[in-house]
Amino acid sequence: MSEMTKEQTEALIQEVLEVYPEKAQKERAKHLTVNDQSVEKSSKCITSNRKSLPGVMTIRGCAYAGSKGVVWGPVKDMVHVSHGPVGCGQYSRAGRRNYYVGNTGVDTFGTMNFTSDFQEKDIVFGGDKKLAKIVDEIDMLFPLAKGISIQSECPIGLIGDDIEAVAKTKSKETGKTIVPVRCEGFRGVSQSLGHHIANDAIRDWVIDPATGKEFASTEYDVTIIGDYNIGGDAWASRILLEEMGLRVIAQWSGDGTLAEMENTPKAKLNLLHCYRSMNYISRYMEEKFGVPWMEYNFFGPTKIEESLRAIAAQFDDKIKEGAERVIEKYKPQWQAVVDKYRPRLEGKRVMLYVGGLRPRHIIGAYEDLGMEVVGTGYEFAHNDDYDRTINEMGNATLIYDDVTGYEFEEFVKRVKPDLIGSGIKEKYIFQKMGIPFRQMHSWDYSGPYHGYDGFAIFARDMDMTLNNPCWDSMTPPWKKLGEETAIAAE
Amino acid sequence: MPNVMLRYNDKGELLFYVAKKDLEEVITSIETDDGASWGGTVELSNGDRFFIDPISPPPEFPTTLRFKRG
């Protein structure tokens, strides 16, 4: 299918919406739009961060997923207790592939699952005593754990346990940081509120108590905020910053530690990759400690170059020279990648549907490979994310917010993209429809995709998926037209 | 009475940010901003109006203040 006009895309949205009952149709229409770069404010054309409709298949997660899975989970030297029934922790254990360095079970705990395993009696009589006992046990079994975070699951809020009180008493007893996080799954409309709650918990229980801690800072201290080190992303970003002469004093929260979080307010600049999940704490640090923050994008050479220069512009000439040196150094490397893969990927069309940042951040990387993003959407973005998306996307492309399973399938059937990038729940549906698919939440068990090193892997993965010979075998031999059919032997 | 975070953007304009409302707009006009005090009715780029009793001396930005709907 060739380029769609604005009218065609609008007609497509109308057609897809037709099956819904009137009320649902009216509600869903607000979440689907045709991109128009002349619109300055996304609130004029799209509604976001609203409750999903009952009865549709939404792809969103919950506040617990946002807090434990995204923000807190990767902090490696803390024990994160999934406080409540056992399932929430177990089914989300290590799924996000936040890589880290350390001895698991000794000084790091990233891939382990700690839970208070609520039973009926805990629901009836309250789980505070059990929690206190768990904290003691953790303190005894894992003496090298620097702190504990208590990630509430739904029942904690429902029965009204006072986890803050337990945290305070036990923190005094053990002398360790214990953070109660009120991220019960039923809060908010998606994982987005979980991010906010987790940010607020970091503010109240980590950053504020650590104010005044001594730290030998330099002029070139920066932090990486909102990089979860999926498949090693933060490492691929960090080396670029260090090569240009900056000192990275904290990684939030991929391969991050409690001490790093405490030191963050002493940085000169906070570099924010995932705006959606960590803008709250960045804004707070700007206000309270005067640490400015800026967004950057390390997907694809064009965006990396832009970002490196923008970061360097905040510092003196030494760093500016450093940035140019880094850009120059990696140029042959990424040029070789583009030369190799661009001819194989040129002109391919991609549809994305990811969480809160990638639907706009990865566009540049696809464009560097000569590919075009024809539709994009977020699970849990807010309007400020869509403001930032409008300029990244071409005119008359599709934008969908909290897309339902049905809508996504219909869009794909009509737009016929060559590649889809979305999550694990969508993967097998589209593969069975015969469309190449990449799981863009955890890079389909590959990665890193950030930085110049990541770009090479990104390009290879896209080629590997798109040009896989299996897509030619979608039609069984006996259904192929013009070919001889088998004749039964006499 | 929303809690509003005020900060300058790259262009030096004052941004008016309400986390709970996802509202982030540039302040287009402020009733009183004469060096001695800051406040009154503020108008945002989307046409919304908010009010705050003038503060003297003017606050330092970025900061969080409580506004009333104007």
CSV table of N, CA and C in Angstrom, one decimal, chain A residues 229-330:
chain,number,residue,atom,x,y,z
A,229,ASN,N,18.8,0.2,31.5
A,229,ASN,CA,19.8,-0.8,31.1
A,229,ASN,C,19.3,-2.1,30.6
A,230,ILE,N,18.3,-2.0,29.7
A,230,ILE,CA,17.7,-3.2,29.1
A,230,ILE,C,18.7,-3.7,28.1
A,231,GLY,N,19.1,-4.9,28.4
A,231,GLY,CA,20.1,-5.5,27.5
A,231,GLY,C,21.5,-4.8,27.5
A,232,GLY,N,21.6,-3.9,28.4
A,232,GLY,CA,22.9,-3.1,28.5
A,232,GLY,C,22.9,-1.7,28.0
A,233,ASP,N,21.7,-1.2,27.8
A,233,ASP,CA,21.5,0.1,27.2
A,233,ASP,C,22.3,1.2,27.9
A,234,ALA,N,22.2,1.2,29.2
A,234,ALA,CA,22.8,2.3,29.9
A,234,ALA,C,24.3,2.3,29.8
A,235,TRP,N,24.9,1.1,29.7
A,235,TRP,CA,26.3,1.0,29.5
A,235,TRP,C,26.7,1.6,28.2
A,236,ALA,N,25.9,1.2,27.1
A,236,ALA,CA,26.3,1.8,25.8
A,236,ALA,C,26.1,3.3,25.7
A,237,SER,N,25.3,3.8,26.6
A,237,SER,CA,25.1,5.3,26.6
A,237,SER,C,26.3,5.9,27.5
A,238,ARG,N,26.5,5.3,28.6
A,238,ARG,CA,27.5,5.8,29.5
A,238,ARG,C,28.9,6.0,28.9
A,239,ILE,N,29.3,5.0,28.1
A,239,ILE,CA,30.7,5.1,27.6
A,239,ILE,C,30.8,6.4,26.7
A,240,LEU,N,29.7,6.7,26.0
A,240,LEU,CA,29.8,7.9,25.1
A,240,LEU,C,30.0,9.2,26.0
A,241,LEU,N,29.3,9.2,27.0
A,241,LEU,CA,29.3,10.4,27.9
A,241,LEU,C,30.7,10.5,28.6
A,242,GLU,N,31.2,9.3,29.0
A,242,GLU,CA,32.5,9.3,29.6
A,242,GLU,C,33.6,9.7,28.6
A,243,GLU,N,33.5,9.2,27.4
A,243,GLU,CA,34.5,9.5,26.4
A,243,GLU,C,34.6,11.0,26.1
A,244,MET,N,33.5,11.7,26.2
A,244,MET,CA,33.5,13.1,25.9
A,244,MET,C,34.0,13.9,27.1
A,245,GLY,N,34.3,13.3,28.2
A,245,GLY,CA,34.9,13.9,29.3
A,245,GLY,C,34.0,14.2,30.5
A,246,LEU,N,32.8,13.7,30.4
A,246,LEU,CA,31.9,13.8,31.6
A,246,LEU,C,32.1,12.7,32.6
A,247,ARG,N,31.7,12.9,33.8
A,247,ARG,CA,31.7,11.9,34.8
A,247,ARG,C,30.3,11.5,35.2
A,248,VAL,N,30.0,10.2,34.9
A,248,VAL,CA,28.6,9.8,35.2
A,248,VAL,C,28.6,9.3,36.7
A,249,ILE,N,27.9,10.1,37.5
A,249,ILE,CA,27.9,9.7,38.9
A,249,ILE,C,26.7,8.8,39.4
A,250,ALA,N,25.7,8.7,38.5
A,250,ALA,CA,24.6,7.9,38.9
A,250,ALA,C,23.9,7.4,37.7
A,251,GLN,N,23.4,6.1,37.8
A,251,GLN,CA,22.5,5.6,36.7
A,251,GLN,C,21.2,5.3,37.4
A,252,TRP,N,20.1,5.8,36.8
A,252,TRP,CA,18.8,5.6,37.3
A,252,TRP,C,18.0,4.8,36.3
A,253,SER,N,17.5,3.7,36.6
A,253,SER,CA,17.9,3.0,37.7
A,253,SER,C,18.5,1.7,37.2
A,254,GLY,N,18.8,1.5,35.9
A,254,GLY,CA,19.4,0.3,35.4
A,254,GLY,C,20.8,0.2,35.9
A,255,ASP,N,21.2,-0.9,36.5
A,255,ASP,CA,22.5,-1.1,37.1
A,255,ASP,C,22.8,0.0,38.1
A,256,GLY,N,21.8,0.6,38.7
A,256,GLY,CA,22.0,1.7,39.7
A,256,GLY,C,22.0,1.2,41.1
A,257,THR,N,22.5,2.0,42.0
A,257,THR,CA,22.6,1.6,43.4
A,257,THR,C,21.9,2.7,44.3
A,258,LEU,N,21.7,2.4,45.5
A,258,LEU,CA,21.0,3.3,46.4
A,258,LEU,C,21.9,4.5,46.6
A,259,ALA,N,23.3,4.3,46.7
A,259,ALA,CA,24.2,5.4,46.9
A,259,ALA,C,24.2,6.3,45.8
A,260,GLU,N,24.1,5.8,44.6
A,260,GLU,CA,24.0,6.6,43.4
A,260,GLU,C,22.8,7.5,43.4
A,261,MET,N,21.7,7.0,43.8
A,261,MET,CA,20.5,7.8,43.9
A,261,MET,C,20.6,8.9,44.9
A,262,GLU,N,21.3,8.6,46.0
A,262,GLU,CA,21.5,9.6,47.1
A,262,GLU,C,22.4,10.7,46.6
A,263,ASN,N,23.4,10.4,45.7
A,263,ASN,CA,24.3,11.4,45.2
A,263,ASN,C,23.8,12.2,44.1
A,264,THR,N,22.7,11.8,43.5
A,264,THR,CA,22.2,12.5,42.3
A,264,THR,C,22.1,14.0,42.4
A,265,PRO,N,21.5,14.5,43.5
A,265,PRO,CA,21.4,16.0,43.6
A,265,PRO,C,22.7,16.7,43.6
A,266,LYS,N,23.8,16.1,43.7
A,266,LYS,CA,25.1,16.8,43.6
A,266,LYS,C,25.6,16.9,42.2
A,267,ALA,N,24.9,16.4,41.2
A,267,ALA,CA,25.3,16.4,39.8
A,267,ALA,C,25.2,17.8,39.3
A,268,LYS,N,25.9,18.1,38.2
A,268,LYS,CA,25.7,19.4,37.5
A,268,LYS,C,24.6,19.4,36.6
A,269,LEU,N,24.3,18.3,36.1
A,269,LEU,CA,23.2,18.2,35.1
A,269,LEU,C,22.6,16.8,35.1
A,270,ASN,N,21.3,16.7,35.1
A,270,ASN,CA,20.6,15.4,35.0
A,270,ASN,C,20.2,15.2,33.6
A,271,LEU,N,20.7,14.1,33.0
A,271,LEU,CA,20.3,13.7,31.7
A,271,LEU,C,19.2,12.7,31.7
A,272,LEU,N,18.1,13.1,31.1
A,272,LEU,CA,16.8,12.3,31.2
A,272,LEU,C,16.5,11.6,29.9
A,273,HIS,N,16.5,10.3,30.0
A,273,HIS,CA,16.2,9.5,28.7
A,273,HIS,C,14.7,9.2,28.7
A,274,CYS,N,14.2,8.5,29.7
A,274,CYS,CA,12.8,8.2,29.7
A,274,CYS,C,12.1,9.4,30.4
A,275,TYR,N,11.6,10.3,29.6
A,275,TYR,CA,10.9,11.4,30.2
A,275,TYR,C,9.7,11.0,31.0
A,276,ARG,N,8.9,10.1,30.5
A,276,ARG,CA,7.7,9.7,31.1
A,276,ARG,C,7.8,9.2,32.5
A,277,SER,N,8.8,8.4,32.8
A,277,SER,CA,8.8,7.7,34.1
A,277,SER,C,9.7,8.5,35.1
A,278,MET,N,10.5,9.4,34.7
A,278,MET,CA,11.4,10.1,35.7
A,278,MET,C,11.4,11.6,35.6
A,279,ASN,N,10.5,12.2,34.9
A,279,ASN,CA,10.5,13.6,34.8
A,279,ASN,C,10.1,14.3,36.1
A,280,TYR,N,9.3,13.5,36.9
A,280,TYR,CA,8.8,14.1,38.2
A,280,TYR,C,10.0,14.4,39.1
A,281,ILE,N,10.9,13.4,39.2
A,281,ILE,CA,12.0,13.5,40.2
A,281,ILE,C,13.0,14.5,39.6
A,282,SER,N,13.2,14.6,38.3
A,282,SER,CA,14.1,15.6,37.7
A,282,SER,C,13.6,17.0,38.0
A,283,ARG,N,12.3,17.2,37.8
A,283,ARG,CA,11.7,18.5,38.1
A,283,ARG,C,11.9,18.9,39.6
A,284,TYR,N,11.7,17.9,40.5
A,284,TYR,CA,11.9,18.1,41.9
A,284,TYR,C,13.4,18.5,42.2
A,285,MET,N,14.3,17.8,41.6
A,285,MET,CA,15.7,18.1,41.9
A,285,MET,C,16.1,19.5,41.3
A,286,GLU,N,15.5,19.9,40.2
A,286,GLU,CA,15.7,21.2,39.7
A,286,GLU,C,15.2,22.3,40.7
A,287,GLU,N,14.1,22.0,41.2
A,287,GLU,CA,13.5,23.0,42.1
A,287,GLU,C,14.2,23.1,43.5
A,288,LYS,N,14.5,21.9,44.0
A,288,LYS,CA,15.0,21.8,45.4
A,288,LYS,C,16.5,22.1,45.4
A,289,PHE,N,17.2,21.5,44.5
A,289,PHE,CA,18.7,21.5,44.5
A,289,PHE,C,19.3,22.3,43.4
A,290,GLY,N,18.5,22.9,42.5
A,290,GLY,CA,19.0,23.7,41.4
A,290,GLY,C,19.8,22.9,40.4
A,291,VAL,N,19.5,21.6,40.2
A,291,VAL,CA,20.1,20.8,39.2
A,291,VAL,C,19.3,20.8,37.9
A,292,PRO,N,19.8,21.4,36.9
A,292,PRO,CA,19.0,21.5,35.6
A,292,PRO,C,18.9,20.1,35.0
A,293,TRP,N,17.9,19.9,34.2
A,293,TRP,CA,17.8,18.6,33.5
A,293,TRP,C,17.5,18.8,32.1
A,294,MET,N,17.9,17.9,31.2
A,294,MET,CA,17.5,17.9,29.8
A,294,MET,C,17.2,16.6,29.3
A,295,GLU,N,16.4,16.5,28.3
A,295,GLU,CA,16.0,15.2,27.7
A,295,GLU,C,17.1,15.0,26.6
A,296,TYR,N,17.4,13.7,26.3
A,296,TYR,CA,18.2,13.4,25.2
A,296,TYR,C,17.7,12.1,24.6
A,297,ASN,N,18.3,11.7,23.5
A,297,ASN,CA,17.9,10.6,22.7
A,297,ASN,C,19.1,9.9,22.1
A,298,PHE,N,19.3,8.7,22.6
A,298,PHE,CA,20.5,7.9,22.1
A,298,PHE,C,20.1,6.8,21.2
A,299,PHE,N,19.1,6.9,20.4
A,299,PHE,CA,18.7,5.9,19.4
A,299,PHE,C,19.1,6.4,18.0
A,300,GLY,N,20.0,5.8,17.4
A,300,GLY,CA,20.4,6.1,16.0
A,300,GLY,C,21.3,7.3,15.9
A,301,PRO,N,22.3,7.2,15.0
A,301,PRO,CA,23.4,8.2,14.9
A,301,PRO,C,23.0,9.6,14.8
A,302,THR,N,21.9,9.9,14.0
A,302,THR,CA,21.5,11.3,13.9
A,302,THR,C,21.1,11.9,15.2
A,303,LYS,N,20.3,11.1,16.0
A,303,LYS,CA,19.8,11.7,17.2
A,303,LYS,C,20.9,11.7,18.3
A,304,ILE,N,21.8,10.7,18.2
A,304,ILE,CA,22.9,10.7,19.1
A,304,ILE,C,23.8,11.9,18.9
A,305,GLU,N,24.1,12.2,17.7
A,305,GLU,CA,24.9,13.4,17.4
A,305,GLU,C,24.2,14.7,17.9
A,306,GLU,N,22.9,14.8,17.6
A,306,GLU,CA,22.2,16.0,18.1
A,306,GLU,C,22.3,16.0,19.6
A,307,SER,N,22.1,14.9,20.3
A,307,SER,CA,22.0,14.9,21.8
A,307,SER,C,23.4,15.2,22.3
A,308,LEU,N,24.5,14.6,21.8
A,308,LEU,CA,25.8,14.8,22.3
A,308,LEU,C,26.1,16.3,22.2
A,309,ARG,N,25.8,16.9,21.1
A,309,ARG,CA,26.1,18.4,21.0
A,309,ARG,C,25.3,19.2,21.9
A,310,ALA,N,24.0,18.8,22.1
A,310,ALA,CA,23.1,19.5,23.0
A,310,ALA,C,23.6,19.4,24.5
A,311,ILE,N,24.1,18.2,24.8
A,311,ILE,CA,24.6,18.0,26.2
A,311,ILE,C,25.9,18.8,26.4
A,312,ALA,N,26.8,18.8,25.3
A,312,ALA,CA,28.1,19.5,25.4
A,312,ALA,C,27.8,21.0,25.5
A,313,ALA,N,26.8,21.5,24.9
A,313,ALA,CA,26.5,22.9,24.9
A,313,ALA,C,26.3,23.4,26.4
A,314,GLN,N,26.0,22.5,27.3
A,314,GLN,CA,25.7,22.9,28.7
A,314,GLN,C,27.1,23.0,29.4
A,315,PHE,N,28.2,22.6,28.8
A,315,PHE,CA,29.4,22.6,29.5
A,315,PHE,C,30.4,23.5,28.8
A,316,ASP,N,31.7,23.5,29.2
A,316,ASP,CA,32.7,24.3,28.6
A,316,ASP,C,33.3,23.7,27.3
A,317,ASP,N,34.3,24.4,26.8
A,317,ASP,CA,34.9,24.0,25.5
A,317,ASP,C,35.5,22.7,25.5
A,318,LYS,N,36.0,22.3,26.6
A,318,LYS,CA,36.7,21.0,26.7
A,318,LYS,C,35.7,19.9,26.4
A,319,ILE,N,34.5,20.0,26.9
A,319,ILE,CA,33.5,19.0,26.7
A,319,ILE,C,33.0,19.1,25.3
A,320,LYS,N,32.9,20.3,24.8
A,320,LYS,CA,32.4,20.5,23.4
A,320,LYS,C,33.3,19.8,22.4
A,321,GLU,N,34.6,20.0,22.7
A,321,GLU,CA,35.6,19.3,21.8
A,321,GLU,C,35.5,17.8,22.0
A,322,GLY,N,35.3,17.4,23.2
A,322,GLY,CA,35.1,16.0,23.5
A,322,GLY,C,34.0,15.4,22.7
A,323,ALA,N,32.9,16.1,22.6
A,323,ALA,CA,31.7,15.6,21.9
A,323,ALA,C,32.0,15.5,20.4
A,324,GLU,N,32.7,16.5,19.9
A,324,GLU,CA,33.1,16.4,18.4
A,324,GLU,C,34.0,15.2,18.2
A,325,ARG,N,34.9,15.0,19.1
A,325,ARG,CA,35.8,13.9,19.0
A,325,ARG,C,35.1,12.5,19.0
A,326,VAL,N,34.1,12.4,19.9
A,326,VAL,CA,33.3,11.2,20.0
A,326,VAL,C,32.6,11.0,18.7
A,327,ILE,N,31.9,12.0,18.2
A,327,ILE,CA,31.1,11.9,17.0
A,327,ILE,C,32.0,11.5,15.8
A,328,GLU,N,33.2,12.1,15.8
A,328,GLU,CA,34.1,11.8,14.7
A,328,GLU,C,34.6,10.4,14.8
A,329,LYS,N,34.9,9.9,16.0
A,329,LYS,CA,35.4,8.6,16.2
A,329,LYS,C,34.5,7.5,15.8
A,330,TYR,N,33.2,7.7,16.1
A,330,TYR,CA,32.2,6.6,15.8
A,330,TYR,C,31.7,6.7,14.4
